[in-house]
C-alpha cells in the first residue's frame, strides 16, 4: 500500500510539473469537439492551417450534443453544434456562439426507374411521407406533383437517423415549420420519435440503407449524397418553385437570412423566402467562452477562425459547403471584439483584421 | 535408492517456512483480486442506479412496459428495446444451439483427427473476428441476400404466418438474430467440444461394446456426461448475444415499432445505447439511457441466476442417478 501511495504521489507530481511545460511551448494546441456535419471541411482547414502556422487544431467529431456537453465541461477550447443554442442559454453558460459555414440537407430516394432529380416533392408530401401517411409510391398525391413520372406500386420505406444528430435537427425543424401535424405529433430535435421507417447510424448509415432498400427515401447531408452518388429529389420552396439541391440554391437560402437581428446568432435557415432558395439549409456553429483563461491561446484560436473565414472559402465550396457572407463575418468579428475577454481586456482587435 | 538422508534438515525447515509466508502472500493476492471484482460489480450497479435515478423516479416501473421513446417530449419507456433484445437473442439461440451441438459431436465422435483439427481451427478463427466486421458483413453482404432470397423464400413457404409479414428489406430483427447466431456459434461449439472430449473413453467403449450405434453413444453417454457443461456453454453464448452491440446496430434497423413480424426493424438495448448516448444532452434523456443500461444489467443478472439454479438442480439429479 505504501508503495502504491508513493507511486500515486509521484504520478501527481509528474503531471503537475508536466502541465506548465506544455503550456509554454510556442505552437498552440487547440482542441475542439462537436458536430459531425462540418467535419470534412473542419479537418481540411485544420490541416492547411497547421502547415501554414504550426498551430494544431484537434477537432473530434463526436456529434453536436457531445460538443455542447464537452464545452460545458470545459474539456475543450471550442465546441461545435449544428443546432444553435438560444440566447438565454448562451448567457447562462457564459458562451458566445457564431456561425462558421452553411450546408444543405437533401432528401435521397431509391425508386426503380426514377432518375436523380426527376422526383418532385412538395413540403406537404415530404411531411406526409415521413409521417407514414403516404405509404406507397403510386399514391395519388405524389402522382399529382409528378404527372410526367410513372411511379411504381411499391411500399415506401422511410429511412431516418438512428443516432441523435444535427442533420436531424435541421430536417425536423423544417418539417415542424411546414406541417402543423408534424409539429403536433413529432416536433423537432436532434432525435425524435419517428412515426415511420427504419434508422441508420450516421449519414453513411442512412446512405447505405437507402441504397440497399428499394422504394426507400431518407435525408442526408448534401456532401454525403454527392459522395455516394445518390438520387436527390427536388423540393418545393416557400416561393412555390421546385428547386434542385446545389451550392447556388443553398447560397440563395442563406442569403435572405437576417443575421443582423438574430440575437446570439440564433438563426435557423430552413424554409427561407426567395425564388431560388433550397428550403432545408442550415448553418453550423462554434461555441466558445466569453471569459477566456489563457489570453494567448484564445487569440490563437480566434486567429484560426478568422483565417477560415478569409481563406477557407475555396476549400469549403469544393466540399459543397456554403461559406459565410462577408457582412456576417464582419459582424462575427465585432462580437469577438465586444464579448471575448480575459480579465476585462478584449482579446480581438478589429484593426488587425482590417489591415489583413 | 534416493538419498533423502543427505538433505540437511535445516534446508527442509527453511523451505517449509518460506512456503508458509508464500502461501500467505498468495492468499492475500487472491483475496484482493476477488475483492476488486466484487467492488467493480457493486460500483457499476451503484453508478447505474445513481445515474438513472431521475428516470427511475419519474417513470417508475412503468418504464419497463411503456412503448414511448420520445426525446422531444422527454417521455421514455423500454418496452421496444427489451422486446428487440429478447427476440433477437432468442432467434440466435434457437439457430445456434442445435448447430453447435451437432458440430461439437461431429468433431469429437466422428471426424477424422485431421479434419477435427482443421474445423476446430476454423471455429476458433470465427470466434476471433471482431463484431464490427460481422456488422458490416451483415449490412453489405448478408442483408441484400436476405432481401433477395431468404425473405421471399420464407414468405413463399409460410407467408400466412404473422412472423413473416411486410416488405423484405433485408434488415430487421430476424437478420440481427441470424448474425448473432453466427457470432455465438463458435463460442458455444468450442465449449461443447471441450466438454465432450472429457467424457471417459472407457464408458464410450463399453457402450460401443454393448452394440450401441454412434447416435446411441452420443445420446446416452457423451451428452448426459457433459450436460452441465452444455448448459454452461449455452448461457455463455446467451450472455454474449444479449449484450452484443455493434453488429446488431448495423442490421436491426433501429426503429421503435413493436410488431409480430420478424421482418420488421426493431432495436435492442445495446443498439439504442450505441446510437443515442453521444447526442443525449438533456439530463432526463441521459438518465433514461442509463436506466436502459440498468435494465440490461438486470436481465443479465436474472439469466445468471437461472443458469446457476439450473446447474445446481442438474448436479443434484446426476448425483442421485
Tab-separated table of C-alpha atoms in Angstrom, chain A residues 55-249:
chain	number	residue	atom	x	y	z
A	55	UNK	CA	-0.882	25.779	-34.745
A	56	UNK	CA	-2.511	22.450	-34.205
A	57	UNK	CA	-6.301	22.224	-34.258
A	58	UNK	CA	-7.531	18.926	-32.922
A	59	UNK	CA	-11.213	18.522	-33.809
A	60	UNK	CA	-13.179	15.498	-32.604
A	61	UNK	CA	-16.416	14.931	-34.492
A	62	UNK	CA	-18.410	13.391	-31.678
A	63	UNK	CA	-21.753	14.985	-32.525
A	64	UNK	CA	-23.433	18.286	-31.714
A	65	UNK	CA	-24.781	17.158	-28.357
A	66	UNK	CA	-21.354	15.879	-27.391
A	67	UNK	CA	-19.813	19.188	-28.452
A	68	UNK	CA	-22.154	21.143	-26.202
A	69	UNK	CA	-21.518	18.742	-23.313
A	70	UNK	CA	-17.732	18.991	-23.758
A	71	UNK	CA	-17.634	22.786	-23.839
A	72	UNK	CA	-19.904	22.878	-20.772
A	73	UNK	CA	-17.427	20.585	-19.006
A	74	UNK	CA	-14.576	22.832	-20.233
A	75	UNK	CA	-12.659	19.867	-21.585
A	76	UNK	CA	-12.251	21.539	-24.995
A	77	UNK	CA	-11.386	25.049	-26.135
A	78	UNK	CA	-14.322	25.274	-28.516
A	79	UNK	CA	-17.489	23.312	-29.115
A	80	UNK	CA	-19.352	22.905	-32.380
A	81	UNK	CA	-23.059	22.350	-32.921
A	82	UNK	CA	-25.476	22.252	-35.838
A	83	UNK	CA	-28.303	23.275	-33.569
A	84	UNK	CA	-27.754	26.780	-32.241
A	85	UNK	CA	-28.221	27.461	-28.547
A	86	UNK	CA	-30.833	30.052	-27.570
A	87	UNK	CA	-29.555	33.463	-26.472
A	88	UNK	CA	-30.718	32.897	-22.876
A	89	UNK	CA	-28.855	29.585	-22.702
A	90	UNK	CA	-25.696	31.244	-24.001
A	91	UNK	CA	-25.912	33.980	-21.371
A	92	UNK	CA	-26.489	31.472	-18.635
A	93	UNK	CA	-23.402	29.474	-19.610
A	94	UNK	CA	-21.248	32.484	-20.454
A	95	UNK	CA	-20.774	31.286	-24.018
A	96	UNK	CA	-20.683	33.087	-27.322
A	97	UNK	CA	-21.807	31.366	-30.498
A	98	UNK	CA	-21.155	32.207	-34.132
A	99	UNK	CA	-21.934	30.514	-37.473
A	100	UNK	CA	-18.931	29.008	-39.249
A	101	UNK	CA	-20.205	27.554	-42.504
A	102	UNK	CA	-23.509	26.524	-44.079
A	103	UNK	CA	-24.810	23.492	-45.892
A	104	UNK	CA	-27.921	21.721	-47.033
A	105	UNK	CA	-29.873	18.638	-46.070
A	106	UNK	CA	-31.373	16.766	-49.018
A	107	UNK	CA	-33.974	14.025	-49.435
A	108	UNK	CA	-32.486	10.996	-51.206
A	109	UNK	CA	-34.523	8.193	-52.730
A	110	UNK	CA	-34.172	4.809	-54.336
A	111	UNK	CA	-37.044	4.032	-56.702
A	112	UNK	CA	-36.609	1.697	-59.652
A	113	UNK	CA	-36.881	3.600	-62.912
A	114	UNK	CA	-36.783	7.101	-61.441
A	115	UNK	CA	-33.633	9.064	-62.151
A	116	UNK	CA	-31.905	11.629	-59.911
A	117	UNK	CA	-33.703	14.964	-59.901
A	118	UNK	CA	-36.855	13.592	-61.520
A	119	UNK	CA	-38.890	13.226	-58.359
A	120	UNK	CA	-40.606	16.417	-57.200
A	121	UNK	CA	-41.813	16.742	-53.643
A	122	UNK	CA	-43.884	19.479	-52.100
A	123	UNK	CA	-43.464	20.350	-48.451
A	124	UNK	CA	-46.765	18.646	-47.611
A	125	UNK	CA	-45.750	15.458	-49.457
A	126	UNK	CA	-42.431	15.273	-47.622
A	127	UNK	CA	-44.165	15.648	-44.269
A	128	UNK	CA	-46.851	13.078	-45.101
A	129	UNK	CA	-44.280	10.542	-46.286
A	130	UNK	CA	-42.206	10.913	-43.133
A	131	UNK	CA	-45.387	10.786	-41.037
A	132	UNK	CA	-46.169	7.442	-42.668
A	133	UNK	CA	-49.458	8.781	-44.050
A	134	UNK	CA	-48.381	8.201	-47.649
A	135	UNK	CA	-47.059	4.682	-47.742
A	136	UNK	CA	-46.894	3.768	-51.419
A	137	UNK	CA	-45.096	5.466	-54.281
A	138	UNK	CA	-48.171	5.154	-56.513
A	139	UNK	CA	-50.178	7.385	-54.136
A	140	UNK	CA	-52.332	9.923	-55.956
A	141	UNK	CA	-50.853	12.858	-54.075
A	142	UNK	CA	-47.348	12.031	-55.318
A	143	UNK	CA	-48.658	11.459	-58.834
A	144	UNK	CA	-50.308	14.898	-58.839
A	145	UNK	CA	-46.962	16.590	-58.171
A	146	UNK	CA	-45.228	14.333	-60.714
A	147	UNK	CA	-47.635	13.992	-63.675
A	148	UNK	CA	-44.838	13.081	-66.073
A	149	UNK	CA	-43.476	10.216	-63.948
A	150	UNK	CA	-44.634	6.623	-63.951
A	151	UNK	CA	-44.288	5.785	-60.263
A	152	UNK	CA	-44.320	2.114	-59.327
A	153	UNK	CA	-46.634	0.279	-56.948
A	154	UNK	CA	-44.038	-0.044	-54.229
A	155	UNK	CA	-44.166	0.418	-50.473
A	156	UNK	CA	-42.302	3.479	-49.207
A	157	UNK	CA	-39.595	2.743	-46.653
A	158	UNK	CA	-38.655	5.846	-44.720
A	159	UNK	CA	-35.010	5.933	-43.597
A	160	UNK	CA	-34.033	8.271	-40.781
A	161	UNK	CA	-31.088	8.709	-38.457
A	162	UNK	CA	-30.942	6.280	-35.562
A	163	UNK	CA	-28.455	8.380	-33.628
A	164	UNK	CA	-29.055	11.886	-32.391
A	165	UNK	CA	-27.851	14.334	-34.992
A	166	UNK	CA	-27.672	17.954	-36.058
A	167	UNK	CA	-28.786	16.871	-39.518
A	168	UNK	CA	-31.990	15.509	-37.964
A	169	UNK	CA	-32.355	18.739	-36.045
A	170	UNK	CA	-32.325	20.789	-39.259
A	171	UNK	CA	-34.602	18.347	-41.092
A	172	UNK	CA	-37.228	18.101	-38.344
A	173	UNK	CA	-37.050	21.844	-37.799
A	174	UNK	CA	-38.139	22.226	-41.428
A	175	UNK	CA	-40.943	19.674	-41.139
A	176	UNK	CA	-42.177	21.386	-37.985
A	177	UNK	CA	-42.306	24.711	-39.817
A	178	UNK	CA	-44.256	23.433	-42.792
A	179	UNK	CA	-46.604	20.886	-41.235
A	180	UNK	CA	-48.761	21.557	-38.209
A	181	UNK	CA	-49.458	17.852	-37.920
A	182	UNK	CA	-45.718	17.100	-37.723
A	183	UNK	CA	-45.295	19.849	-35.159
A	184	UNK	CA	-48.069	18.390	-33.030
A	185	UNK	CA	-47.232	14.693	-33.346
A	186	UNK	CA	-43.455	14.621	-33.609
A	187	UNK	CA	-41.832	18.007	-33.135
A	188	UNK	CA	-38.204	18.850	-33.776
A	189	UNK	CA	-34.992	17.779	-32.134
A	190	UNK	CA	-31.682	16.010	-32.620
A	191	UNK	CA	-33.574	12.774	-32.042
A	192	UNK	CA	-37.334	12.408	-32.341
A	193	UNK	CA	-39.904	9.633	-32.071
A	194	UNK	CA	-40.207	8.730	-35.728
A	195	UNK	CA	-43.710	7.713	-36.753
A	196	UNK	CA	-42.409	5.506	-39.565
A	197	UNK	CA	-39.398	3.816	-41.042
A	198	UNK	CA	-36.022	2.426	-40.134
A	199	UNK	CA	-32.953	4.091	-38.681
A	200	UNK	CA	-29.377	4.137	-39.935
A	201	UNK	CA	-26.385	5.171	-37.864
A	202	UNK	CA	-24.813	8.336	-39.168
A	203	UNK	CA	-25.139	9.925	-42.601
A	204	UNK	CA	-23.319	6.907	-44.022
A	205	UNK	CA	-25.765	4.517	-42.334
A	206	UNK	CA	-28.752	6.300	-43.877
A	207	UNK	CA	-26.977	6.359	-47.238
A	208	UNK	CA	-26.300	2.611	-47.015
A	209	UNK	CA	-29.920	1.771	-46.147
A	210	UNK	CA	-31.350	3.972	-48.895
A	211	UNK	CA	-29.061	2.400	-51.473
A	212	UNK	CA	-29.936	-1.022	-50.125
A	213	UNK	CA	-33.716	-0.873	-49.765
A	214	UNK	CA	-35.710	-0.441	-52.944
A	215	UNK	CA	-38.549	2.052	-52.513
A	216	UNK	CA	-36.833	3.963	-49.748
A	217	UNK	CA	-36.479	7.656	-49.034
A	218	UNK	CA	-34.140	9.267	-46.497
A	219	UNK	CA	-32.324	12.503	-45.801
A	220	UNK	CA	-28.609	13.168	-45.665
A	221	UNK	CA	-26.115	15.976	-45.623
A	222	UNK	CA	-25.601	17.072	-49.255
A	223	UNK	CA	-21.906	16.138	-49.344
A	224	UNK	CA	-22.802	12.518	-48.480
A	225	UNK	CA	-25.415	12.390	-51.234
A	226	UNK	CA	-22.794	13.507	-53.754
A	227	UNK	CA	-20.082	11.186	-52.466
A	228	UNK	CA	-22.394	8.201	-52.651
A	229	UNK	CA	-23.880	9.292	-56.000
A	230	UNK	CA	-27.395	9.145	-54.605
A	231	UNK	CA	-30.595	10.365	-56.227
A	232	UNK	CA	-31.780	13.620	-54.695
A	233	UNK	CA	-35.340	14.849	-55.102
A	234	UNK	CA	-36.425	18.357	-55.994
A	235	UNK	CA	-38.222	20.260	-53.254
A	236	UNK	CA	-40.826	22.970	-53.493
A	237	UNK	CA	-39.691	26.069	-51.628
A	238	UNK	CA	-41.632	28.816	-49.918
A	239	UNK	CA	-41.977	30.700	-53.200
A	240	UNK	CA	-43.657	27.648	-54.753
A	241	UNK	CA	-40.796	26.743	-57.094
A	242	UNK	CA	-39.265	23.295	-57.347
A	243	UNK	CA	-35.536	23.658	-56.773
A	244	UNK	CA	-32.636	21.239	-57.004
A	245	UNK	CA	-30.048	20.974	-54.232
A	246	UNK	CA	-26.973	22.867	-55.430
A	247	UNK	CA	-24.448	25.216	-53.886
A	248	UNK	CA	-26.360	28.062	-55.578
A	249	UNK	CA	-29.703	27.137	-54.068
